[in-house]
Amino acid sequence: MRAAPAAPAAAKTVSPRRPGRPRVLARALPVAPAVILLLLFLAGPIAYCAYIAFTDLQLTGQAHSSFVGFENFRAAFKDEAFLNAVWLTLVFTVLSSLVGQNTLGLALAALMQRASKPVRTLVGGIVITAWVLPEVVAGFLLYAFFRREGTLNAILDWLHLPTQNWLFTLPILAVSFANVWRGTAFSMLVYSAALNEIPKEITEAAEVDGAGGWRRMWHITLPMIRRSIATNLMLNTLQTLSVFGLIWVMTRGGPGNRSQTLPLFMYEQAFQKSMIGYGTAVALLLLVVGALFSVVYMRLLRTEV
Amino acid sequence: MALLTGATLRSRRVGRRLAADAGLLFVAAAFVLPLAWVVLSSLDAHADLRVRVPDGLTLHNFDAVLKPDITFTPLLNSLVLCGGGTALTVVCAALAAYPLSRFRSRLNRPFLLTILFATCLPITAIMVPVYALFVRVNLIDTVQGTIFFFAASQLPFAIWLMKNFMDGVPRELEEAAWTDGASSLQSLVRIVLPLMGPGVAVVTVFSFVMMWGNFFVPFMLLLTPDQMPASVSINDFFGNRGTVVYGQLAAFSVIYSTPVILLYVLVARRLGGGFALGGAVKG
């Protein structure tokens, strides 16, 4: 740009740019590749999802699928395996996202405000590494941790506490812990950023007035980071709703279907039982739940756009 | 409520710092165990499932997995898929973000809201219909199809992030270029993008890391074993090759995870602690 010739520059200054019809088109043009990709590969599948959820499409040996209306949904709400998956998804989300990642992330961020720098760096590094690791690798690490011959039992044994086969006795708890291990870093980062924005004078004034740590947290800090809490909960929940690889690697949804959350149920119906229509109906429900969360999230961010 | 003196406050603060350090170290110990397992086991000739210090360090596990069919092909596949997907994402996002950031239009707000909405959709949910659609249009089991889907799934967030970074580049610099006769595309490529280098780096690394670790998308859309990226081929350590050799699984995990950790560190350094991403998501 620095080398731009001077002569045409002089000519151009005569007609400063003003928005006009053709210009609008020229300006919209750069958006086109992104819009085309999004329409073809994101909006398209979503629309297709909304369509085949109402058909009896199957994976193999079927020339035509027919429209069955709400049959898939009616079947789902009568299907015990589906209701089980809904329940487990709820347990998984509440335990790992609302309680686990959120609380632990906030606790870590709050402790980090007071901790010494080397400890802060070390702990942050470890927690973030768990977050950056590929999903499948994280799954294997926690599979090894929770197995009968794994690390957790070794520790319990050393402490003379009863050991058990965690992935068999409490599979949903094990995968929830795995999700906490993997996902806490995000909450930690969001809350650290939020806590850093609170002016020091406010908490110090409260401290001088004799307010203890818990009271300061409850009456001052939490109300001030309200918005961050809301957006973090939203994003954590959406993230947790779509966890597949982690659970797949650790338990395949089993034993039986005792850790089969909705994404795994959807996969099983569509591919192991070849009922694409039914599996897609489940997918559509998941998508609708996600969309509702998404709308709430956007309302929280309303002022920003 | 008694007022506290300066000295008590100070000694309280030291005590509190020690307590905070202790608390954090305890949590870190719990977090580090699974990580320690993978590192130690990869160097242990007799690795099993629990964390323990190996009798003697060995690189045998790495030797065993560093073969074309086990490591190099899957990593190359990962590189092609994620590199292609990332390139497509970054180029499309940069182009799309430019008019959104630079020109006023009645369409900007609805478009950005749609993008924000799409950012939050659980992509996992649409993998079954995507599979069905890909079968229908003959994109199933093709690398390009997977790349397109990867790019599309990452685009909403990439555009959102890119636009926010672009808003930070002052307009005046471009206006000078426009008077010099530069087109929008020229000013984007020669002025805006270089000035938002760290922003572009963040979008690039973030997209790449997300795709590199993604399991479900290639698991669904690719069928031929030769095309599988590392995220899926790692499953072969179970079952297909007989009994599980945990040392080799650990060694492979280390090799497969290292690039994304390095990339993350690279970006986090440039942005001072990596909090920018958290901030960007927060809005």
XYZ file of C-alpha atoms in Angstrom:
588
model
C 0.000 0.000 0.000
C 2.855 2.297 0.848
C 4.053 1.964 -2.737
C 0.727 3.059 -4.233
C 1.312 5.367 -7.186
C 0.436 8.999 -6.626
C -1.277 9.836 -9.906
C -4.449 7.730 -9.623
C -4.653 8.808 -6.004
C -5.138 12.397 -7.061
C -7.873 11.395 -9.456
C -9.713 9.419 -6.792
C -9.802 12.194 -4.218
C -12.132 14.117 -6.522
C -14.967 11.615 -5.974
C -15.118 10.560 -2.365
C -16.903 7.281 -1.777
C -20.561 7.474 -1.067
C -22.824 4.501 -0.531
C -25.023 3.759 -3.505
C -26.910 0.766 -4.867
C -24.063 -0.994 -6.699
C -21.765 -0.297 -3.770
C -24.112 -2.083 -1.398
C -23.822 -5.154 -3.570
C -20.051 -4.862 -3.728
C -19.922 -4.574 0.003
C -22.126 -7.597 0.542
C -20.035 -9.707 -1.808
C -17.276 -10.665 0.689
C -19.934 -12.180 2.941
C -21.035 -14.522 0.162
C -18.555 -17.412 0.649
C -19.345 -17.624 4.341
C -23.084 -17.417 3.737
C -22.959 -20.106 1.060
C -20.985 -22.454 3.318
C -23.323 -21.816 6.221
C -26.440 -22.329 4.130
C -25.212 -25.506 2.462
C -23.557 -27.223 5.384
C -25.291 -25.875 8.472
C -28.711 -24.467 7.657
C -29.240 -27.221 5.077
C -28.688 -30.103 7.490
C -30.810 -28.380 10.123
C -33.677 -28.004 7.661
C -33.161 -31.605 6.531
C -33.151 -32.627 10.188
C -36.500 -30.926 10.701
C -37.814 -32.817 7.666
C -36.601 -36.383 8.255
C -37.561 -36.266 11.917
C -41.118 -36.581 10.596
C -40.382 -39.556 8.338
C -39.653 -43.226 8.922
C -36.332 -43.077 7.073
C -34.111 -46.069 7.728
C -30.497 -46.763 7.002
C -30.711 -49.852 4.839
C -32.832 -51.505 2.173
C -35.505 -48.889 1.867
C -36.294 -47.168 -1.391
C -38.734 -44.612 -0.071
C -39.426 -43.121 3.270
C -42.846 -41.849 4.101
C -44.113 -39.002 6.172
C -45.269 -40.169 9.572
C -46.067 -36.878 11.290
C -45.359 -36.808 14.979
C -45.065 -40.596 15.185
C -41.337 -40.520 16.041
C -41.890 -38.057 18.839
C -44.878 -39.978 20.181
C -42.787 -43.149 20.110
C -39.912 -41.382 21.866
C -41.983 -40.238 24.803
C -43.279 -43.770 25.242
C -39.809 -45.290 24.907
C -38.220 -46.045 28.255
C -34.726 -45.951 26.767
C -35.406 -42.410 25.553
C -36.744 -41.253 28.904
C -33.707 -42.845 30.518
C -31.459 -40.867 28.165
C -33.305 -37.647 28.977
C -32.891 -38.309 32.679
C -29.191 -39.142 32.322
C -28.612 -36.039 30.196
C -30.202 -33.997 32.956
C -28.054 -35.643 35.626
C -24.934 -35.269 33.504
C -25.632 -31.601 32.778
C -26.550 -30.617 36.310
C -23.691 -32.515 37.935
C -20.910 -31.659 35.561
C -21.861 -28.273 34.196
C -24.080 -26.423 36.678
C -22.497 -27.809 39.829
C -19.057 -29.058 38.855
C -17.490 -26.831 36.220
C -19.270 -23.710 37.336
C -18.563 -23.921 41.070
C -15.065 -25.295 40.736
C -14.228 -22.737 38.064
C -15.435 -19.900 40.288
C -13.582 -21.312 43.307
C -10.364 -21.618 41.319
C -10.700 -18.103 39.943
C -11.408 -16.681 43.407
C -8.459 -18.516 44.960
C -6.239 -17.368 42.136
C -6.960 -13.757 43.038
C -5.231 -14.303 46.361
C -2.645 -16.932 45.546
C 1.009 -16.277 44.826
C 2.036 -15.930 41.207
C 3.987 -19.198 40.709
C 1.126 -21.264 42.152
C -1.364 -19.381 40.000
C 0.647 -20.039 36.847
C 1.193 -23.706 37.653
C -2.428 -24.459 38.502
C -3.743 -22.446 35.560
C -1.400 -24.333 33.246
C -2.515 -27.749 34.478
C -6.234 -26.980 34.356
C -5.962 -25.425 30.899
C -3.960 -28.387 29.586
C -6.845 -30.655 30.552
C -9.103 -28.360 28.537
C -6.914 -28.153 25.434
C -6.353 -31.924 25.163
C -8.300 -33.616 22.370
C -11.623 -34.985 23.575
C -10.717 -38.599 22.911
C -7.399 -38.354 24.742
C -9.173 -36.820 27.735
C -11.592 -39.734 27.560
C -8.767 -42.270 27.688
C -7.016 -40.541 30.558
C -10.154 -40.619 32.666
C -10.984 -44.129 31.556
C -7.595 -45.148 32.959
C -8.257 -43.113 36.080
C -11.617 -44.714 36.879
C -10.959 -48.314 35.798
C -10.872 -51.084 38.393
C -7.099 -51.288 38.105
C -6.806 -47.518 37.686
C -5.345 -44.670 39.686
C -8.425 -43.751 41.720
C -8.690 -47.226 43.219
C -4.962 -47.281 43.845
C -5.317 -44.119 45.919
C -8.392 -45.372 47.751
C -6.615 -48.618 48.479
C -3.649 -46.723 49.868
C -6.026 -44.770 52.130
C -7.680 -48.069 53.189
C -10.977 -46.992 51.674
C -13.241 -49.397 49.789
C -12.524 -49.630 46.069
C -14.967 -50.425 43.307
C -15.284 -50.618 39.560
C -16.418 -47.032 39.056
C -17.242 -47.351 35.383
C -19.582 -50.208 36.253
C -21.119 -49.094 39.523
C -21.470 -45.360 38.925
C -20.874 -44.771 35.213
C -22.823 -41.504 34.966
C -20.913 -40.115 37.935
C -17.589 -41.112 36.386
C -18.352 -39.426 33.058
C -19.653 -36.348 34.880
C -16.382 -36.079 36.770
C -14.542 -36.531 33.503
C -16.483 -33.624 32.045
C -15.658 -31.488 35.067
C -11.983 -32.347 34.663
C -12.074 -31.420 31.026
C -14.347 -28.397 31.079
C -13.544 -26.437 34.234
C -10.826 -24.355 32.582
C -13.389 -22.434 30.555
C -15.327 -21.303 33.641
C -12.057 -20.528 35.362
C -11.020 -18.223 32.504
C -14.396 -16.503 32.308
C -14.544 -15.935 36.073
C -10.931 -14.800 36.324
C -11.647 -12.167 33.706
C -14.811 -11.115 35.544
C -13.159 -10.952 38.972
C -10.301 -8.896 37.583
C -12.791 -6.242 36.548
C -14.081 -5.695 40.078
C -12.440 -2.573 41.510
C -10.174 -3.451 44.435
C -11.470 -0.546 46.554
C -14.906 -2.095 46.887
C -13.764 -5.388 48.377
C -11.115 -3.691 50.467
C -13.642 -1.289 51.946
C -15.853 -4.208 52.907
C -12.887 -5.963 54.425
C -11.983 -2.969 56.553
C -15.610 -2.889 57.708
C -15.069 -6.419 58.946
C -16.990 -8.442 56.355
C -15.599 -11.981 56.203
C -14.616 -13.836 53.042
C -17.898 -15.653 52.554
C -19.985 -12.561 53.163
C -17.910 -10.549 50.718
C -18.314 -13.303 48.147
C -22.063 -13.542 48.643
C -22.993 -9.877 48.991
C -20.449 -8.131 46.806
C -18.592 -10.349 44.376
C -21.409 -12.597 43.174
C -23.876 -9.773 42.461
C -21.178 -7.902 40.575
C -20.338 -10.810 38.262
C -23.979 -11.815 37.804
C -23.857 -11.450 34.054
C -20.712 -13.524 33.707
C -22.309 -16.264 35.785
C -25.367 -16.299 33.558
C -23.422 -16.429 30.290
C -21.021 -19.003 31.671
C -23.840 -21.278 32.813
C -25.443 -20.946 29.410
C -22.312 -21.812 27.465
C -21.347 -24.643 29.813
C -24.765 -26.179 29.500
C -24.751 -25.985 25.713
C -21.298 -27.489 25.638
C -22.281 -30.308 27.973
C -25.459 -31.092 26.030
C -23.367 -32.001 23.013
C -20.650 -34.095 24.657
C -20.268 -37.320 22.714
C -16.645 -38.444 22.352
C -15.811 -38.302 26.042
C -18.636 -40.626 27.074
C -18.235 -42.798 23.990
C -14.602 -43.495 24.819
C -15.165 -44.065 28.515
C -18.274 -46.233 28.574
C -19.902 -46.422 25.094
C -23.006 -45.326 27.001
C -22.956 -48.487 29.076
C -22.973 -50.685 31.019
C -26.405 -51.392 29.569
C -27.551 -47.842 28.967
C -26.588 -46.414 32.320
C -24.472 -43.590 30.930
C -26.325 -43.172 27.654
C -27.051 -39.476 27.311
C -29.140 -38.112 24.431
C -26.320 -37.767 21.861
C -25.324 -41.401 22.408
C -28.948 -42.538 22.341
C -29.438 -40.651 19.087
C -26.377 -42.326 17.598
C -27.485 -45.785 18.700
C -30.999 -45.429 17.294
C -29.789 -44.005 13.999
C -26.861 -46.327 13.320
C -26.895 -49.414 15.459
C -30.643 -49.805 15.061
C -30.718 -48.132 11.619
C -33.650 -45.872 12.443
C -32.473 -42.585 11.027
C -35.907 -40.986 11.255
C -36.247 -41.814 14.931
C -32.655 -40.841 15.719
C -33.187 -37.543 13.952
C -36.327 -36.837 15.926
C -34.187 -37.126 19.044
C -31.576 -34.892 17.409
C -34.262 -32.313 16.661
C -35.369 -32.282 20.295
C -31.742 -31.766 21.346
C -31.399 -28.996 18.798
C -34.553 -27.287 20.060
C -33.324 -27.414 23.653
C -29.991 -25.996 22.472
C -31.796 -23.283 20.499
C -33.786 -22.253 23.581
C -30.592 -21.917 25.600
C -29.089 -20.025 22.702
C -31.938 -17.513 22.689
C -31.568 -16.941 26.423
C -27.845 -16.435 25.931
C -28.492 -13.858 23.215
C -30.883 -11.969 25.458
C -28.154 -11.810 28.074
C -25.806 -10.325 25.494
C -28.504 -8.115 24.011
C -26.778 -4.836 24.607
C -23.535 -5.913 22.985
C -24.647 -6.344 19.384
C -18.171 -4.443 63.799
C -14.658 -3.645 64.858
C -12.435 -1.731 62.503
C -9.291 -3.629 61.664
C -5.842 -2.122 61.949
C -3.382 -2.143 59.061
C -1.121 -4.744 60.688
C -3.857 -7.304 61.272
C -5.080 -6.797 57.709
C -1.623 -7.446 56.362
C -0.970 -10.565 58.397
C -4.429 -11.778 57.458
C -3.592 -11.303 53.843
C -0.427 -13.395 54.100
C -2.343 -16.153 55.847
C -4.993 -15.971 53.204
C -2.442 -16.246 50.443
C -0.996 -19.395 51.975
C -4.472 -20.873 52.344
C -5.269 -20.018 48.728
C -1.999 -21.583 47.551
C -2.719 -24.747 49.526
C -6.252 -24.988 48.159
C -5.117 -24.485 44.581
C -2.300 -27.018 44.898
C -4.751 -29.591 46.227
C -7.060 -29.128 43.229
C -4.063 -29.157 40.906
C -2.923 -32.476 42.366
C -6.306 -33.989 41.524
C -6.165 -32.507 38.024
C -2.622 -33.608 37.354
C -3.073 -37.334 38.071
C -4.579 -38.298 34.700
C -2.012 -36.122 32.937
C 0.818 -37.707 34.891
C -0.481 -41.138 33.889
C -0.196 -40.434 30.186
C 3.295 -38.945 30.419
C 4.728 -41.595 32.747
C 3.089 -44.507 30.942
C 4.423 -43.366 27.601
C 7.943 -43.760 29.016
C 7.259 -47.021 30.832
C 7.968 -50.400 29.244
C 5.403 -52.102 31.496
C 2.712 -49.449 31.688
C -0.677 -50.335 33.092
C -3.639 -48.228 34.125
C -2.343 -46.598 37.277
C 0.016 -43.714 37.803
C 3.437 -44.892 38.885
C 7.021 -43.990 38.298
C 8.534 -46.382 35.745
C 11.474 -48.583 36.801
C 13.489 -47.259 33.941
C 12.674 -44.702 31.304
C 12.393 -46.033 27.793
C 11.443 -44.625 24.425
C 10.365 -48.051 23.246
C 6.674 -47.088 23.197
C 7.377 -44.144 20.939
C 9.487 -46.349 18.658
C 6.647 -48.812 18.479
C 3.996 -46.292 17.444
C 6.086 -44.065 15.175
C 5.141 -46.051 12.084
C 3.284 -44.961 8.974
C 0.058 -46.867 9.590
C -0.182 -46.125 13.301
C 0.957 -42.535 13.598
C 2.074 -40.792 10.435
C -0.937 -41.493 8.220
C -3.542 -40.508 10.834
C -1.617 -37.369 11.755
C -1.245 -36.440 8.113
C -4.980 -37.011 7.650
C -5.646 -34.801 10.667
C -3.387 -32.153 9.216
C -5.129 -32.200 5.829
C -8.615 -32.101 7.361
C -7.892 -29.475 10.000
C -5.523 -27.435 7.852
C -8.044 -27.340 5.011
C -10.937 -26.631 7.355
C -9.036 -23.896 9.156
C -7.849 -22.198 5.968
C -11.393 -22.167 4.621
C -12.773 -20.909 7.921
C -10.248 -18.098 8.317
C -10.534 -16.839 4.748
C -14.343 -16.873 4.763
C -14.508 -15.355 8.242
C -12.095 -12.538 7.390
C -14.007 -11.687 4.222
C -17.356 -11.809 5.979
C -16.231 -9.845 9.001
C -14.920 -6.958 6.910
C -18.177 -5.409 5.698
C -19.806 -6.208 9.045
C -17.134 -4.268 10.832
C -16.674 -1.442 8.308
C -19.961 -0.548 6.721
C -23.293 0.268 8.225
C -26.184 -1.713 6.928
C -29.610 -2.631 8.149
C -28.671 -6.255 7.608
C -25.689 -6.249 9.967
C -27.609 -6.689 13.165
C -29.867 -9.540 12.036
C -26.888 -11.253 10.451
C -24.773 -10.968 13.595
C -27.631 -12.177 15.755
C -28.088 -15.199 13.493
C -24.367 -15.897 13.704
C -24.420 -15.624 17.474
C -27.399 -17.949 17.591
C -25.643 -20.499 15.377
C -22.523 -20.277 17.556
C -24.439 -21.857 20.394
C -26.234 -24.641 18.546
C -25.176 -28.133 19.612
C -23.518 -29.355 16.421
C -23.490 -32.909 17.786
C -27.247 -32.987 17.357
C -27.164 -32.511 13.591
C -24.560 -35.174 12.840
C -27.191 -37.815 12.047
C -29.013 -35.640 9.485
C -25.660 -34.473 8.121
C -24.725 -38.101 7.582
C -28.033 -38.787 5.834
C -27.609 -35.676 3.691
C -24.011 -36.529 2.791
C -25.045 -40.008 1.685
C -27.653 -38.442 -0.563
C -25.315 -35.935 -2.228
C -22.354 -38.354 -2.408
C -20.141 -36.420 -0.028
C -19.926 -39.229 2.486
C -16.422 -40.589 3.047
C -14.831 -37.689 1.168
C -12.138 -35.494 2.638
C -13.518 -32.361 0.982
C -17.003 -32.972 2.378
C -15.591 -33.276 5.877
C -13.520 -30.134 5.377
C -16.586 -28.190 4.240
C -18.572 -29.313 7.235
C -15.731 -28.556 9.620
C -15.457 -25.051 8.184
C -19.200 -24.441 8.349
C -19.450 -25.621 11.938
C -16.586 -23.355 13.000
C -17.577 -20.340 10.912
C -20.169 -18.687 13.161
C -17.764 -18.368 16.055
C -14.869 -17.434 13.764
C -16.863 -14.615 12.132
C -17.995 -13.358 15.513
C -14.467 -13.369 16.908
C -12.949 -11.914 13.742
C -15.458 -9.072 13.668
C -14.708 -8.176 17.278
C -10.977 -8.071 16.577
C -11.528 -6.091 13.393
C -13.558 -3.476 15.227
C -10.367 -2.719 17.145
C -8.513 -1.552 14.020
C -9.066 2.181 13.490
C -10.871 3.171 10.299
C -8.711 6.190 9.554
C -5.821 4.075 8.282
C -8.010 2.531 5.635
C -9.594 5.785 4.616
C -6.156 7.019 3.646
C -5.697 3.888 1.533
C -9.088 4.359 -0.102
C -8.205 7.881 -1.145
C -5.060 6.365 -2.611
C -7.327 4.240 -4.758
C -7.172 0.941 -2.924
C -10.165 -1.349 -3.215
C -11.839 -2.770 -0.117
C -10.202 -6.118 -0.709
C -6.771 -4.502 -0.984
C -7.201 -2.511 2.195
C -8.451 -5.627 3.993
C -5.488 -7.730 2.933
C -2.755 -5.093 3.166
C -3.864 -2.939 6.069
C -6.546 -4.417 8.295
C -5.395 -8.041 8.513
C -1.720 -7.226 9.231
C -2.817 -4.809 11.951
C -4.992 -7.458 13.587
C -2.346 -10.157 13.311
C -2.853 -11.493 16.839
C -6.613 -11.617 16.242
C -6.178 -13.636 13.054
C -3.764 -15.901 14.905
C -6.325 -16.505 17.631
C -9.077 -17.370 15.163
C -6.725 -19.650 13.225
C -5.372 -21.490 16.236
C -8.751 -21.769 17.891
C -10.364 -23.231 14.756
C -7.476 -25.624 14.245
C -7.470 -26.831 17.846
C -11.230 -27.406 17.790
C -11.012 -29.465 14.616
C -7.880 -31.361 15.661
C -9.607 -32.634 18.779
C -12.989 -33.264 17.186
C -13.989 -36.906 17.191
C -17.625 -37.068 16.186
C -17.466 -35.270 12.826
C -14.818 -37.475 11.122
C -16.175 -40.517 12.963
C -19.503 -39.981 11.220
C -18.506 -38.564 7.853
C -15.492 -40.725 6.986
C -15.662 -44.479 6.531
C -12.387 -45.600 4.939
C -9.815 -46.438 7.641
C -6.999 -44.921 5.524
C -8.664 -41.502 5.688
C -9.236 -41.423 9.415
C -7.607 -38.637 11.417
C -5.843 -39.320 14.707
C -8.931 -38.482 16.773
C -10.680 -41.553 15.353
C -7.746 -43.872 14.645
C -6.755 -43.766 18.319
C -9.661 -46.150 18.860
C -7.689 -48.833 17.052
C -5.589 -49.291 20.156
C -8.637 -50.980 21.594
C -9.810 -54.216 20.092
C -8.521 -54.164 16.552
C -4.915 -54.794 17.524
C -5.612 -57.441 20.150
C -4.852 -56.607 23.768
C -4.390 -52.978 24.661
C -0.771 -51.905 25.015
C -1.235 -48.987 27.375
C 2.298 -47.686 26.974
C 1.810 -47.320 23.228
C -1.631 -45.789 23.644
C -0.079 -43.247 26.018
C 2.802 -42.536 23.642
C 0.372 -41.982 20.779
C -1.770 -39.713 22.966
C 1.275 -37.620 23.791
C 2.278 -37.287 20.135
C -1.266 -36.458 19.094
C -1.846 -33.883 21.850
C 1.450 -32.024 21.684
C 0.706 -29.843 18.623
C -2.488 -28.355 20.059
C -0.894 -27.679 23.427
C 2.019 -25.911 21.735
C -0.336 -23.887 19.552
C -2.385 -22.876 22.548
C 0.702 -21.773 24.438
C 1.795 -19.771 21.405
C -1.475 -17.850 21.253
C -1.901 -17.513 25.004
C 1.548 -15.888 25.278
C 0.738 -13.336 22.643
C -2.425 -12.378 24.416
C -1.174 -12.373 27.946
C -2.509 -15.451 29.646
C -5.131 -16.607 27.209
C -7.885 -14.698 28.937
C -8.810 -12.958 25.726
C -10.742 -15.974 24.503
C -12.735 -16.132 27.697
C -13.383 -12.424 27.334
C -14.372 -12.774 23.710
C -16.883 -15.473 24.526
C -18.252 -13.492 27.404
C -19.121 -10.782 24.847
